[in-house]
Coordinates of C-alpha atoms in Angstrom, one line a residue:
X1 CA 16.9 162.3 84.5
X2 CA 20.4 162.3 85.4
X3 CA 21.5 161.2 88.7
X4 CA 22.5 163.6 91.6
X5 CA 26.0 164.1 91.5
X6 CA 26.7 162.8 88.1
X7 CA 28.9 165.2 85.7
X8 CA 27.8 165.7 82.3
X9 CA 30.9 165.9 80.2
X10 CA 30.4 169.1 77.9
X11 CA 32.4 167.5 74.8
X12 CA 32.9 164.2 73.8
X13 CA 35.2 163.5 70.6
X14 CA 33.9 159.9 69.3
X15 CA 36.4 157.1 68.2
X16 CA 35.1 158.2 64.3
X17 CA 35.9 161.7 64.8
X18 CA 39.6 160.8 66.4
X19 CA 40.6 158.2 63.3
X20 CA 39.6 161.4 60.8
X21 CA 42.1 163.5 63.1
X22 CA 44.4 161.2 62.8
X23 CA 44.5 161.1 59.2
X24 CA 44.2 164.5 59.2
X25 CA 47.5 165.0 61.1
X26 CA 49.2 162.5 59.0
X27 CA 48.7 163.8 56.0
X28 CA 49.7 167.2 57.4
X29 CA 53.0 165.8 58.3
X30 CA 53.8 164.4 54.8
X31 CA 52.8 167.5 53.1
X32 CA 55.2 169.9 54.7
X33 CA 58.0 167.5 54.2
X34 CA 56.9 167.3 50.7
X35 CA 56.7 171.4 50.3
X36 CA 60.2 171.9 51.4
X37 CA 63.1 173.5 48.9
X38 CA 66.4 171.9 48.3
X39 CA 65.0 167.9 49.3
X40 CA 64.0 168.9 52.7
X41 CA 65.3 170.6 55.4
X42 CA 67.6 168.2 57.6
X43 CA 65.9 164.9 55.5
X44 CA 68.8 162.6 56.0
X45 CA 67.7 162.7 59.4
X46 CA 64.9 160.0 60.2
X47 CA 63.6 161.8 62.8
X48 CA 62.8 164.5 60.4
X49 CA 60.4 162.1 57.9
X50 CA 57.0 162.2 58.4
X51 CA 56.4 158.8 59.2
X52 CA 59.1 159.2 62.5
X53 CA 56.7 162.6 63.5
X54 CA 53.5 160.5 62.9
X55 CA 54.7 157.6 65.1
X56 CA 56.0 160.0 67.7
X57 CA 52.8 161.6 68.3
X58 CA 51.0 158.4 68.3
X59 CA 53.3 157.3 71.4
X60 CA 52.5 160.3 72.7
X61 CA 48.9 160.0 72.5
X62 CA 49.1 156.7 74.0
X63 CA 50.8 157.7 76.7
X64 CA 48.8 161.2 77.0
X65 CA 45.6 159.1 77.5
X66 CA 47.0 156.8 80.5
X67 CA 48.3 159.5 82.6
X68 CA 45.2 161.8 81.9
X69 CA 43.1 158.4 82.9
X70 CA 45.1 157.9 85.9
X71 CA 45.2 161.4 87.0
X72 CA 41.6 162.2 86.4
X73 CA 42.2 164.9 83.6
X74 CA 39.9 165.4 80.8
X75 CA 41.3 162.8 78.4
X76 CA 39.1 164.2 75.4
X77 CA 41.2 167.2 75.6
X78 CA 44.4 165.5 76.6
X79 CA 44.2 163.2 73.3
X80 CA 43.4 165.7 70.7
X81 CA 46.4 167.8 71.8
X82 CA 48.5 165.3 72.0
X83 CA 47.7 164.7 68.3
X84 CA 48.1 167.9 67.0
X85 CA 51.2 168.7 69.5
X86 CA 53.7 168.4 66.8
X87 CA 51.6 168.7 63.6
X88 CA 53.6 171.6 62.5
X89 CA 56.6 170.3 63.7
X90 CA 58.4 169.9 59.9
X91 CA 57.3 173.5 58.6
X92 CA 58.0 175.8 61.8
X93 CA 60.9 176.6 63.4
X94 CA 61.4 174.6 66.7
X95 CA 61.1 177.7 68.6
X96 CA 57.3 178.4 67.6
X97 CA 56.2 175.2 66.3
X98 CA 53.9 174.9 69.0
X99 CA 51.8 177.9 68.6
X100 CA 51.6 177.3 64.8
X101 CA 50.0 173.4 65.4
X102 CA 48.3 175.2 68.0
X103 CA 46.8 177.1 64.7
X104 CA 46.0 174.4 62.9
X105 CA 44.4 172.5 65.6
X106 CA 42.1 175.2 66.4
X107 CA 41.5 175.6 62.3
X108 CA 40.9 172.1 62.2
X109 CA 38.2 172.1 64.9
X110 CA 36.1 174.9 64.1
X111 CA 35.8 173.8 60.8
X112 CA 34.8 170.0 61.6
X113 CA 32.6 168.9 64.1
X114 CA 30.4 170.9 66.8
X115 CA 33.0 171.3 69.5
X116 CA 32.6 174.2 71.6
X117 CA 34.8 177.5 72.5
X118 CA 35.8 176.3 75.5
X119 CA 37.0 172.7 74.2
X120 CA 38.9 174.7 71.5
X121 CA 40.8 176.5 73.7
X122 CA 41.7 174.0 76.1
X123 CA 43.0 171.9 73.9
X124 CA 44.9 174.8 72.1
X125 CA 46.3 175.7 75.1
X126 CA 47.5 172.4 76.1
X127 CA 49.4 172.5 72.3
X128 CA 50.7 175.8 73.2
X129 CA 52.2 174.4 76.7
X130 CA 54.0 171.3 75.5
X131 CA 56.8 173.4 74.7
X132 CA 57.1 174.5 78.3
X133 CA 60.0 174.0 80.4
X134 CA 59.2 175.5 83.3
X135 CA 58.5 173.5 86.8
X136 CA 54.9 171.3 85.6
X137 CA 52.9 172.1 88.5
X138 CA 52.8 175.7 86.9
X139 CA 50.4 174.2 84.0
X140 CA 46.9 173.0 83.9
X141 CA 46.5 169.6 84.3
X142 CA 45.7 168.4 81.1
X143 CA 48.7 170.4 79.9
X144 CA 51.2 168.7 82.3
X145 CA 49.8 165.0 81.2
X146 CA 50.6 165.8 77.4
X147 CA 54.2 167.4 78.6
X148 CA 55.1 164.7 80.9
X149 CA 53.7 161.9 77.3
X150 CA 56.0 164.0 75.0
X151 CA 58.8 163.5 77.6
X152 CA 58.4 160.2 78.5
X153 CA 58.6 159.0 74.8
X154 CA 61.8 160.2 75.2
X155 CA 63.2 158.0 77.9
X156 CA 63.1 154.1 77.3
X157 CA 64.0 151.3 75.0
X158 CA 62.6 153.9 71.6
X159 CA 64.8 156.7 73.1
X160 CA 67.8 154.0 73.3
X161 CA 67.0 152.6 69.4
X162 CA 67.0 156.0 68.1
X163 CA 70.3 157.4 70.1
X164 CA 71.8 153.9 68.2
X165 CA 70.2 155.2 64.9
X166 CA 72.0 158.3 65.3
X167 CA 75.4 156.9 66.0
X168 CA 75.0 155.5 62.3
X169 CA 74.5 159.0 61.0
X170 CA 77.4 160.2 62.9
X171 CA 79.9 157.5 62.0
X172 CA 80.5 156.1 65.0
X173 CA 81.0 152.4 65.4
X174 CA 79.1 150.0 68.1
X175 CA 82.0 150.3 70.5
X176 CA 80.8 153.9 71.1
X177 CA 77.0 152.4 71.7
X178 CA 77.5 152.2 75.7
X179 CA 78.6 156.0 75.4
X180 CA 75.2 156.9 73.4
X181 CA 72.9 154.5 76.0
X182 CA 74.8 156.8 78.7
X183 CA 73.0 159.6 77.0
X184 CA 69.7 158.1 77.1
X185 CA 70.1 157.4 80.6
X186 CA 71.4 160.8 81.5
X187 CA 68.2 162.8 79.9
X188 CA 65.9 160.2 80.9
X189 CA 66.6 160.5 84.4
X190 CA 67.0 164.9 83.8
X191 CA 63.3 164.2 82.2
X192 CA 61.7 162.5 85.4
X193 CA 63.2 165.2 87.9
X194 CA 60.4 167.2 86.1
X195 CA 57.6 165.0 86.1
X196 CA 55.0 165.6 88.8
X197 CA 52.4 162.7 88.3
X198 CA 52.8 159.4 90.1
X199 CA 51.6 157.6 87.2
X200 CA 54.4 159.1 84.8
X201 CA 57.0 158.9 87.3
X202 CA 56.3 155.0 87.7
X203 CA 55.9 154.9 83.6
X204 CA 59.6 156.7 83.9
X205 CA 61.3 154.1 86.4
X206 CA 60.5 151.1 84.5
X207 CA 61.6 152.7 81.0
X208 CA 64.9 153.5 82.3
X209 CA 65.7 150.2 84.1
X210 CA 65.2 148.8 80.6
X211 CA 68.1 150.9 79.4
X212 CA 69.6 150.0 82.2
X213 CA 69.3 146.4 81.2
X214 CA 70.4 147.4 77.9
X215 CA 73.8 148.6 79.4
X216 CA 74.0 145.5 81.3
X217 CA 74.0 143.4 78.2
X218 CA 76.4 145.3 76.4
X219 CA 79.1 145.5 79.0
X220 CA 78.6 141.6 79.2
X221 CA 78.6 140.8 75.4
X222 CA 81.2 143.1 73.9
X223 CA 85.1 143.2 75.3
X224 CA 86.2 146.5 76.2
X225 CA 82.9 148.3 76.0
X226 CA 84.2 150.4 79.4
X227 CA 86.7 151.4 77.9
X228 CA 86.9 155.7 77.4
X229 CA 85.8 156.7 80.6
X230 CA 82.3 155.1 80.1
X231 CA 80.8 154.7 83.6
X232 CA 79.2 152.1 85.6
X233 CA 75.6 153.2 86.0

């Protein structure tokens, strides 16, 4: 008998069942890179390869699962979107990529496993509204954990390394680097004016005073790294 005021969670994915997603989505990933014409569309960019997607959505999972702990979300449904949030992200236009993993995702779960309707859908619809940039209270709550995970992944010391990666790609040299940390800094703190969860928002704070470190250090270490109008922050 199950106690008096106990809930009985409807679906439960098991840790077997989330490592076949996971390969799943992986190998998803490297076959649309490896389907493209002309060597891939935008492949000189790292954050286009498959292994960059793949370890983006695993940040975002990790995160995902925190706030949806924290918050008291259903993190079943909250983990499986965030896997599958960007699964078509290298075959579909940014515009609509999130409806078409949205379509796999639901493809993927009626045709593996016993989940229910209702599981299906919440989770698709979670995929479907981590594209939305609209104010987060406006979203289900399982929705607004793997929003505020995909933004938050965004903001810290990864969003500093790869604005430094890009500065490569763009020939700049590492006197512009205080410039591109600026940038982190200026969408990281654009990113928590949306977030809405206490637990994100503290998540948020501590990634950016790492940048903020970051800064610190460089002004210290390399001579004239003010110079260009670049800000105290």
């Amino acid at each position: 008998m199950v106690p008096v005021g106990v809930e009985i969670k409807e679906t439960e994915v098991s840790d077997e069942d989330f490592e076949e997603m996971k390969r799943f989505v992986r190998d998803y990933l490297a076959a649309s890179v490896e389907s493209e014409e002309d060597g891939g569309r935008m492949r000189w960019y790292p954050w286009h390869s498959a292994e960059y997607r793949f370890n983006h959505i695993l940040n975002v999972v990790d995160l995902a699962e925190e706030i949806a702990e924290a918050e008291g979300a259903d993190v079943d449904v909250v983990r499986v979107a965030a896997l599958f949030h960007d699964v078509a992200k290298l075959e579909a236009d940014q515009d609509v990529h999130a409806e078409a993993g949205a379509r796999v995702a639901r493809e993927y779960l009626q045709s593996r496993g016993n989940y229910p309707e209702s599981f299906i859908d919440e989770v698709c619809g979670s995929v479907v509204d981590h594209s939305y940039t609209g104010d987060l209270a406006d979203v289900p709550l399982e929705s607004r954990c793997l929003i505020e995970a995909d933004v938050l992944d965004k903001v810290g010391a990864n969003g500093a390394v790869l604005m430094l990666l890009r500065m490569g790609y763009e020939s700049r040299t590492h006197m512009d680097a205080a410039k591109m940390i600026d940038r982190v800094l200026d969408r990281g703190r654009d990113h928590t004016d949306r977030i809405v969860s206490d637990t994100a928002e503290s998540i948020a704070h501590q990634r950016i005073k790492r940048v903020r470190w970051l800064r610190e250090w460089l002004e210290a270490e390399v001579s004239e790294m003010d110079a260009d109008g670049v800000t105290e922050r």
